[in-house]
CSV table of C-alpha atoms in Angstrom, one decimal:
chain,number,residue,atom,x,y,z
U,172,MET,CA,113.1,139.1,92.5
U,173,SER,CA,109.6,140.6,92.0
U,174,ALA,CA,106.4,139.5,93.5
U,175,VAL,CA,102.6,139.6,93.0
U,176,ARG,CA,100.5,138.9,96.1
U,177,GLU,CA,96.9,137.8,96.7
U,178,ASP,CA,94.9,136.4,99.6
U,179,ALA,CA,95.9,132.9,100.8
U,180,GLN,CA,94.2,130.0,98.9
U,181,ALA,CA,91.5,127.8,100.3
U,182,ALA,CA,92.4,124.4,101.7
U,183,ARG,CA,93.1,121.5,99.2
U,184,PRO,CA,90.0,119.5,98.2
U,185,ALA,CA,89.2,116.2,99.9
U,186,LYS,CA,91.0,113.1,98.6
U,187,ASP,CA,89.7,109.8,97.4
U,188,SER,CA,91.2,106.5,96.3
U,189,GLY,CA,93.5,105.8,93.3
U,190,ARG,CA,96.3,103.3,93.2
U,191,GLY,CA,98.7,101.6,90.8
U,192,SER,CA,98.7,98.0,89.6
U,193,ALA,CA,101.4,95.5,89.2
U,194,LYS,CA,99.8,94.0,86.1
U,195,ASP,CA,99.8,95.3,82.5
U,196,PRO,CA,96.5,97.3,82.3
U,197,TYR,CA,96.2,97.5,78.5
U,198,THR,CA,93.5,94.9,78.3
U,199,LYS,CA,91.1,97.7,79.2
U,200,ARG,CA,90.7,101.3,78.4
U,201,THR,CA,92.9,103.6,80.4
U,202,GLY,CA,92.4,107.0,82.0
U,203,ALA,CA,89.7,106.0,84.5
U,204,GLY,CA,89.1,108.5,87.2
U,205,ASN,CA,89.5,111.6,85.1
U,206,LYS,CA,86.1,112.9,86.1
U,207,ASP,CA,86.7,116.5,84.9
U,208,ILE,CA,87.3,115.3,81.4
U,209,SER,CA,84.6,112.7,81.3
U,210,ARG,CA,82.1,115.4,82.2
U,211,GLY,CA,83.3,117.5,79.2
U,212,ARG,CA,85.1,120.0,81.4
U,213,GLY,CA,88.5,121.2,80.3
U,214,PRO,CA,91.6,120.3,82.4
U,215,GLY,CA,92.4,123.9,83.4
U,216,PRO,CA,90.6,126.3,85.6
U,217,ALA,CA,87.9,128.5,84.1
U,218,GLY,CA,90.2,131.5,84.1
U,219,LEU,CA,92.6,129.8,81.7
U,220,ALA,CA,89.9,128.9,79.2
U,221,GLY,CA,90.7,131.9,76.9
U,222,LEU,CA,94.5,131.7,77.4
U,223,ARG,CA,96.5,131.5,74.3
U,224,VAL,CA,100.3,131.0,74.2
U,225,PRO,CA,101.8,133.0,71.3
U,226,ASP,CA,104.4,131.2,69.1
U,227,SER,CA,107.0,133.7,70.4
U,228,LEU,CA,106.8,132.0,73.8
U,229,LEU,CA,107.4,128.5,72.6
U,230,ALA,CA,111.0,127.5,73.4
U,231,THR,CA,112.5,126.4,70.2
U,232,ALA,CA,115.9,125.2,71.4
U,233,PRO,CA,117.7,124.5,74.7
U,234,ALA,CA,119.2,127.4,76.7
U,235,ALA,CA,122.9,127.9,76.4
U,236,ARG,CA,123.2,126.6,80.0
U,237,ARG,CA,120.8,124.2,81.5
U,238,ASP,CA,120.2,126.3,84.6
U,239,ALA,CA,119.9,129.5,82.6
U,240,VAL,CA,116.2,129.4,82.6
U,241,ARG,CA,113.6,131.4,84.6
U,242,LEU,CA,111.7,130.1,87.6
U,243,LEU,CA,108.2,131.3,88.4
U,244,VAL,CA,107.1,130.5,91.9
U,245,GLY,CA,103.5,130.3,93.2
U,246,GLU,CA,103.0,129.9,97.0
U,247,GLN,CA,99.6,128.6,98.1
U,248,ARG,CA,99.9,129.7,101.7
U,249,THR,CA,100.4,133.4,100.9
U,250,GLY,CA,99.2,133.6,97.3
U,251,ALA,CA,102.5,135.2,96.3
U,252,VAL,CA,103.8,134.8,92.7
U,253,THR,CA,107.5,135.6,92.4
U,254,HIS,CA,110.0,135.7,89.6
U,255,HIS,CA,113.5,134.1,89.9
U,256,GLY,CA,116.2,132.5,88.0
U,257,PHE,CA,116.5,128.7,88.3
U,258,ARG,CA,119.8,129.0,90.1
U,259,ASP,CA,117.8,130.6,93.0
U,260,LEU,CA,116.1,127.2,93.7
U,261,PRO,CA,118.4,126.3,96.7
U,262,LYS,CA,117.3,129.5,98.4
U,263,LEU,CA,113.6,128.7,97.9
U,264,LEU,CA,113.8,125.3,99.5
U,265,ARG,CA,114.9,124.5,103.1
U,266,ALA,CA,116.8,121.9,105.0
U,267,GLY,CA,114.6,118.8,105.4
U,268,ASP,CA,112.8,119.2,102.1
U,269,VAL,CA,112.9,116.3,99.7
U,270,LEU,CA,113.0,116.6,95.9
U,271,VAL,CA,111.6,113.5,94.2
U,272,VAL,CA,113.2,113.1,90.8
U,273,ASN,CA,112.5,110.8,87.9
U,274,THR,CA,115.6,108.8,86.8
U,275,SER,CA,114.2,107.4,83.6
U,276,ARG,CA,116.5,107.9,80.6
U,277,THR,CA,115.1,109.3,77.3
U,278,LEU,CA,115.2,106.9,74.4
U,279,PRO,CA,115.8,107.9,70.8
U,280,ALA,CA,112.2,106.8,70.2
U,281,ALA,CA,111.5,108.3,66.8
U,282,VAL,CA,112.2,105.9,64.0
U,283,ASP,CA,111.6,106.3,60.2
U,284,GLY,CA,109.6,103.8,58.3
U,285,ARG,CA,107.3,103.3,55.4
U,286,LEU,CA,103.6,102.4,55.4
U,287,ASP,CA,101.9,101.6,52.1
U,288,GLY,CA,105.0,102.9,50.4
U,289,GLN,CA,104.7,106.3,52.1
U,290,PRO,CA,107.2,107.7,54.6
U,291,VAL,CA,106.1,107.7,58.2
U,292,VAL,CA,107.8,108.2,61.6
U,293,VAL,CA,107.1,105.7,64.4
U,294,HIS,CA,107.1,107.1,67.9
U,295,TRP,CA,107.8,104.1,70.2
U,296,SER,CA,106.0,104.8,73.4
U,297,THR,CA,105.7,102.0,75.9
U,298,ARG,CA,106.6,98.3,76.0
U,299,ARG,CA,103.8,96.0,77.2
U,300,ASP,CA,104.4,93.0,79.4
U,301,ASP,CA,103.6,90.7,76.4
U,302,GLY,CA,106.5,92.2,74.4
U,303,ARG,CA,104.3,94.3,72.1
U,304,TRP,CA,104.7,98.0,72.0
U,305,VAL,CA,102.3,101.0,72.2
U,306,VAL,CA,103.3,103.2,69.3
U,307,GLU,CA,102.1,106.3,67.4
U,308,VAL,CA,102.6,106.5,63.7
U,309,ARG,CA,102.9,110.0,62.3
U,310,ASP,CA,103.6,111.7,59.0
U,311,PRO,CA,106.8,113.7,58.5
U,312,ASP,CA,106.1,117.4,58.1
U,313,GLY,CA,109.0,118.1,55.8
U,314,HIS,CA,110.9,120.3,58.4
U,315,GLY,CA,112.3,117.6,60.6
U,316,SER,CA,109.2,117.1,62.8
U,317,THR,CA,105.9,115.3,62.4
U,318,VAL,CA,102.2,115.8,62.2
U,319,ARG,CA,99.4,113.6,63.3
U,320,ARG,CA,97.9,111.0,60.9
U,321,ALA,CA,95.0,108.6,61.2
U,322,GLY,CA,96.2,105.5,62.9
U,323,GLY,CA,96.0,101.9,61.6
U,324,PRO,CA,94.3,100.1,60.0
U,325,ALA,CA,94.6,96.9,62.0
U,326,GLY,CA,97.0,94.5,60.2
U,327,ALA,CA,98.9,97.4,58.6
U,328,VAL,CA,102.7,96.7,58.4
U,329,VAL,CA,105.3,99.5,58.9
U,330,ASP,CA,108.5,98.6,57.1
U,331,LEU,CA,111.6,99.7,59.0
U,332,ARG,CA,115.3,99.8,58.2
U,333,ALA,CA,117.4,96.7,58.1
U,334,GLY,CA,114.4,94.5,57.2
U,335,ALA,CA,112.5,95.0,60.4
U,336,ARG,CA,108.7,95.2,60.5
U,337,LEU,CA,106.1,96.5,62.8
U,338,VAL,CA,102.5,95.1,62.6
U,339,LEU,CA,99.7,97.4,63.9
U,340,GLU,CA,97.3,95.0,65.7
U,341,GLU,CA,94.7,97.1,67.5
U,342,PRO,CA,94.1,100.6,68.8
U,343,LEU,CA,95.1,101.1,72.5
U,344,ASP,CA,91.8,102.8,73.1
U,345,PRO,CA,88.8,101.4,71.1
U,346,ALA,CA,87.4,104.9,71.0
U,347,GLY,CA,90.6,106.4,69.5
U,348,ASP,CA,93.1,105.9,66.7
U,349,ARG,CA,96.2,107.8,67.7
U,350,LEU,CA,98.0,105.0,69.7
U,351,TRP,CA,98.3,101.5,68.5
U,352,VAL,CA,99.4,98.2,70.0
U,353,ALA,CA,102.0,96.8,67.6
U,354,ALA,CA,104.1,93.7,67.3
U,355,PRO,CA,107.7,94.3,66.2
U,356,SER,CA,109.7,91.7,64.4
U,357,LEU,CA,112.8,92.9,66.4
U,358,PRO,CA,114.3,90.9,69.3
U,359,ASP,CA,115.4,94.1,71.0
U,360,PRO,CA,113.5,97.2,69.9
U,361,VAL,CA,115.5,99.5,72.3
U,362,ALA,CA,118.8,98.4,70.8
U,363,TYR,CA,117.2,99.1,67.4
U,364,MET,CA,116.2,102.6,68.5
U,365,ARG,CA,119.7,103.3,69.8
U,366,ARG,CA,121.1,102.4,66.3
U,367,TYR,CA,118.5,104.0,64.0
U,368,GLY,CA,116.4,106.3,66.1
U,369,ARG,CA,116.5,109.9,67.2
U,370,PRO,CA,114.7,111.9,70.0
U,371,ILE,CA,111.1,112.7,69.4
U,372,ARG,CA,110.8,116.3,68.3
U,373,TYR,CA,107.7,118.4,67.8
U,374,GLY,CA,107.0,121.3,65.4
U,375,TYR,CA,107.6,124.2,67.8
U,376,THR,CA,111.4,123.3,67.9
U,377,ASP,CA,113.6,124.7,65.2
U,378,ARG,CA,116.1,121.8,64.7
U,379,ASP,CA,117.2,118.4,65.8
U,380,GLN,CA,119.1,118.1,69.0
U,381,PRO,CA,121.5,115.3,70.1
U,382,LEU,CA,120.0,112.7,72.5
U,383,ALA,CA,122.2,114.2,75.3
U,384,ALA,CA,120.1,117.4,75.2
U,385,TYR,CA,117.1,115.3,76.2
U,386,GLN,CA,118.7,113.6,79.2
U,387,THR,CA,118.6,115.0,82.7
U,388,VAL,CA,121.3,115.0,85.3
U,389,PHE,CA,119.3,112.4,87.2
U,390,SER,CA,118.9,109.9,84.3
U,391,ALA,CA,120.3,106.4,84.8
U,392,ARG,CA,120.1,103.2,82.9
U,393,SER,CA,117.3,101.0,84.2
U,394,THR,CA,117.7,97.4,85.0
U,395,ASP,CA,115.2,96.4,82.3
U,396,GLY,CA,117.0,98.5,79.7
U,397,LEU,CA,113.8,100.6,79.0
U,398,GLY,CA,113.4,104.3,79.2
U,399,SER,CA,111.1,107.2,78.4
U,400,ALA,CA,109.7,108.1,75.0
U,401,GLU,CA,110.0,111.7,75.9
U,402,MET,CA,112.2,113.5,78.4
U,403,PRO,CA,111.0,114.0,82.0
U,404,SER,CA,111.7,117.6,81.3
U,405,ALA,CA,111.2,119.2,84.7
U,406,GLY,CA,114.6,117.8,85.7
U,407,ARG,CA,116.4,119.3,82.7
U,408,PRO,CA,117.6,122.6,84.3
U,409,PHE,CA,119.4,120.8,87.1
U,410,THR,CA,123.2,120.7,86.9
U,411,THR,CA,125.7,118.7,89.0
U,412,ALA,CA,126.7,121.9,90.7
U,413,LEU,CA,123.2,122.9,91.6
U,414,VAL,CA,122.4,119.4,93.0
U,415,THR,CA,125.5,119.7,95.1
U,416,GLU,CA,124.4,123.0,96.5
U,417,LEU,CA,121.0,121.7,97.3
U,418,VAL,CA,122.4,118.7,99.2
U,419,CYS,CA,124.9,120.9,101.0
U,420,ARG,CA,121.9,123.0,102.2
U,421,GLY,CA,120.2,119.9,103.6
U,422,VAL,CA,117.7,119.2,100.7
U,423,GLN,CA,117.4,115.5,100.0
U,424,ILE,CA,117.1,113.9,96.6
U,425,ALA,CA,114.8,110.9,96.4
U,426,PRO,CA,114.7,108.9,93.1
U,427,ILE,CA,111.7,107.2,91.4
U,428,THR,CA,111.5,105.8,88.0
U,429,LEU,CA,108.5,106.2,85.6
U,430,HIS,CA,108.9,105.6,81.9
U,431,THR,CA,106.9,108.2,80.2
U,432,GLY,CA,105.0,107.5,77.0
U,433,VAL,CA,104.4,109.9,74.0
U,434,ALA,CA,102.6,113.1,74.6
U,435,SER,CA,99.2,114.0,73.0
U,436,VAL,CA,100.4,117.3,71.6
U,437,GLU,CA,97.3,117.9,69.4
U,438,ALA,CA,94.5,116.2,71.3
U,439,HIS,CA,95.7,116.7,74.9
U,440,GLU,CA,94.4,113.3,76.0
U,441,PRO,CA,94.8,112.3,79.6
U,442,PRO,CA,97.8,110.1,80.4
U,443,TYR,CA,97.5,106.4,79.9
U,444,ALA,CA,99.1,103.6,82.0
U,445,GLU,CA,102.8,103.8,82.5
U,446,PRO,CA,105.3,101.6,84.3
U,447,TYR,CA,106.9,102.9,87.5
U,448,THR,CA,109.0,102.0,90.5
U,449,VAL,CA,109.2,103.6,94.0
U,450,SER,CA,112.0,102.1,96.1
U,451,ALA,CA,111.9,101.3,99.8
U,452,THR,CA,114.6,104.0,100.3
U,453,THR,CA,112.6,106.7,98.6
U,454,ALA,CA,109.4,105.7,100.5
U,455,TRP,CA,111.4,106.0,103.8
U,456,GLN,CA,112.9,109.4,102.8
U,457,VAL,CA,109.5,110.8,101.9
U,458,ASN,CA,107.8,109.5,105.1
U,459,ALA,CA,110.6,110.6,107.3
U,460,ALA,CA,110.6,114.1,105.8
U,461,ARG,CA,106.9,114.5,106.2
U,462,ALA,CA,107.0,113.3,109.8
U,463,ALA,CA,109.7,115.9,110.6
U,464,GLY,CA,107.9,118.8,108.9
U,465,GLY,CA,109.8,118.8,105.7
U,466,ARG,CA,108.1,119.4,102.3
U,467,VAL,CA,108.0,116.8,99.5
U,468,VAL,CA,108.5,118.6,96.2
U,469,ALA,CA,108.1,116.5,93.0
U,470,VAL,CA,110.3,117.3,90.1
U,471,GLY,CA,107.8,116.8,87.3
U,472,THR,CA,104.3,115.5,86.9
U,473,THR,CA,105.7,112.0,86.4
U,474,ALA,CA,107.2,112.0,89.9
U,475,VAL,CA,103.8,113.1,91.3
U,476,ARG,CA,102.1,110.2,89.5
U,477,ALA,CA,104.5,107.6,90.7
U,478,LEU,CA,104.5,108.8,94.3
U,479,GLU,CA,100.8,109.3,94.6
U,480,SER,CA,100.3,105.8,93.2
U,481,VAL,CA,101.8,104.2,96.3
U,482,ALA,CA,100.5,106.7,98.9
U,483,ASP,CA,97.6,105.7,101.2
U,484,GLU,CA,94.9,108.1,102.3
U,485,ARG,CA,97.0,109.4,105.1
U,486,GLY,CA,99.9,110.2,102.7
U,487,VAL,CA,102.1,107.3,103.9
U,488,VAL,CA,104.2,106.1,101.0
U,489,ARG,CA,105.0,102.4,100.6
U,490,PRO,CA,107.5,100.9,98.1
U,491,GLY,CA,105.9,99.6,95.0
U,492,GLY,CA,105.8,99.4,91.2
U,493,GLY,CA,104.1,98.0,88.2
U,494,TRP,CA,101.7,100.0,86.1
U,495,THR,CA,99.9,103.2,87.2
U,496,GLU,CA,96.7,104.5,85.6
U,497,LEU,CA,96.3,107.2,88.2
U,498,VAL,CA,95.2,110.6,87.0
U,499,VAL,CA,95.6,113.2,89.7
U,500,THR,CA,92.7,115.7,89.7
U,501,ALA,CA,91.6,118.5,91.9
U,502,GLU,CA,88.7,116.3,93.0
U,503,ARG,CA,91.1,113.5,94.1
U,504,GLY,CA,93.7,115.8,95.5
U,505,VAL,CA,97.3,114.9,96.5
U,506,ARG,CA,98.4,112.9,99.5
U,507,ALA,CA,102.1,112.6,99.7
U,508,VAL,CA,103.3,115.5,97.5
U,509,ASP,CA,103.4,119.1,98.9
U,510,GLY,CA,104.9,121.0,95.9
U,511,LEU,CA,105.7,120.6,92.3
U,512,LEU,CA,108.5,121.8,90.0
U,513,THR,CA,107.2,121.6,86.4
U,514,GLY,CA,107.3,123.3,83.0
U,515,LEU,CA,104.6,125.5,81.6
U,516,HIS,CA,101.8,123.6,80.0
U,517,GLU,CA,99.3,124.5,77.2
U,518,PRO,CA,95.9,125.6,78.7
U,519,GLU,CA,94.3,122.4,77.1
U,520,ALA,CA,96.9,120.0,78.5
U,521,SER,CA,95.7,117.3,80.9
U,522,HIS,CA,98.7,118.1,83.2
U,523,LEU,CA,96.7,121.1,84.5
U,524,LEU,CA,94.4,118.7,86.3
U,525,MET,CA,97.3,117.8,88.5
U,526,LEU,CA,98.4,121.4,88.9
U,527,ARG,CA,95.0,122.4,90.1
U,528,ALA,CA,95.2,119.7,92.8
U,529,LEU,CA,98.4,121.2,94.1
U,530,SER,CA,97.7,124.9,93.8
U,531,GLY,CA,94.0,125.6,93.5
U,532,ASP,CA,92.5,127.4,90.6
U,533,ARG,CA,93.0,131.0,91.7
U,534,LEU,CA,96.7,130.7,92.2
U,535,LEU,CA,97.2,128.7,89.0
U,536,GLU,CA,95.4,131.4,87.0
U,537,ARG,CA,97.6,134.1,88.5
U,538,VAL,CA,100.8,132.1,87.8
U,539,TYR,CA,99.9,131.6,84.2
U,540,ALA,CA,98.9,135.2,83.8
U,541,GLU,CA,102.3,136.2,85.2
U,542,ALA,CA,104.0,133.8,82.9
U,543,LEU,CA,102.4,135.4,79.8
U,544,ARG,CA,103.0,138.9,81.1
U,545,GLY,CA,106.6,138.1,81.9
U,546,GLY,CA,107.4,136.4,78.6
U,547,TYR,CA,108.2,133.0,80.1
U,548,LEU,CA,108.9,130.2,77.6
U,549,TRP,CA,106.8,127.0,77.3
U,550,HIS,CA,107.6,123.4,76.6
U,551,GLU,CA,110.6,121.1,77.4
U,552,PHE,CA,113.4,123.6,76.7
U,553,GLY,CA,111.5,126.5,78.3
U,554,ASP,CA,111.2,128.0,81.8
U,555,VAL,CA,109.9,126.3,84.9
U,556,ASN,CA,107.2,126.8,87.5
U,557,LEU,CA,107.5,125.9,91.2
U,558,LEU,CA,104.3,125.5,93.1
U,559,LEU,CA,104.8,125.5,96.9
U,560,PRO,CA,102.3,124.9,99.7
């Protein structure tokens, strides 16, 4: 282990409101509350504005072993930045801490089709309450991945295999054209994906991977049969053996479910509304741990989003579910979450809004500088970052 140390960080910013909703929110534009972006300010701290991640640091394939990735730790209290292997995680947590994990399974959400006679790839993102789906239609890049294309137009029909059709009805956001609300002719689109689809893959990866490579040890079939368009990747390095060691050391595992939509890899848009569930058992675990002095560490930004959507201003978590439009920013702060285990994000990514809320700008800048200096790998198959209070 090696360390870099600085002065302790300032206290977290004050917190204001932001809750989830039980109703389908797609009748209005999503992303409200993201004040940093609406003012034209980038999501990351100023010190990351010039940061560029070289192609050599983009993880192109999974590690030979899930837990054989590196772990970069930033501690807000001391300002320390330390280097570890992921298998060191049980030693970095303590009895009474709670890891909040996302149990959503990854769907084979990339499906080939044709639009106006040309090949396209449909990324199925999120099912709405009315049965329509939010989708992104992309062009194949000739190397097994895809590139962005202009969406629509309204009324366009994507022809799918086995005679299925997908009608693009309206853009999800009137100001954009990437994501579209579409009506499928299929009675069960998820079953169709399982037969004809494959995992969504982006251009920095070097080849297709089986769906199993995109599942985490925590993934479980949901009662509604749905899942995530893309893997809740912060949970990927965990193994059964590592989870067993954590539990034996007194670290609790608390599940939530949030079905993630497709990422905005080119435009880095803020997240839109996603369906989630926080159970009564998980709410009790989190509240009991905080009352006893334990730390609540979210595994992934999706776990933060779900938990913060049902936390009141005092940080008390109540069971709930539905749709969350919450965007956690440094201005809003966090209420129920103390730490975060997450991957490394592009400097333009909206995820950095949440990371700033947890770590503060100065520590986050040092963490990312160390990640570049140390040759850490980015993206879903890459290394991970643990931010502790």
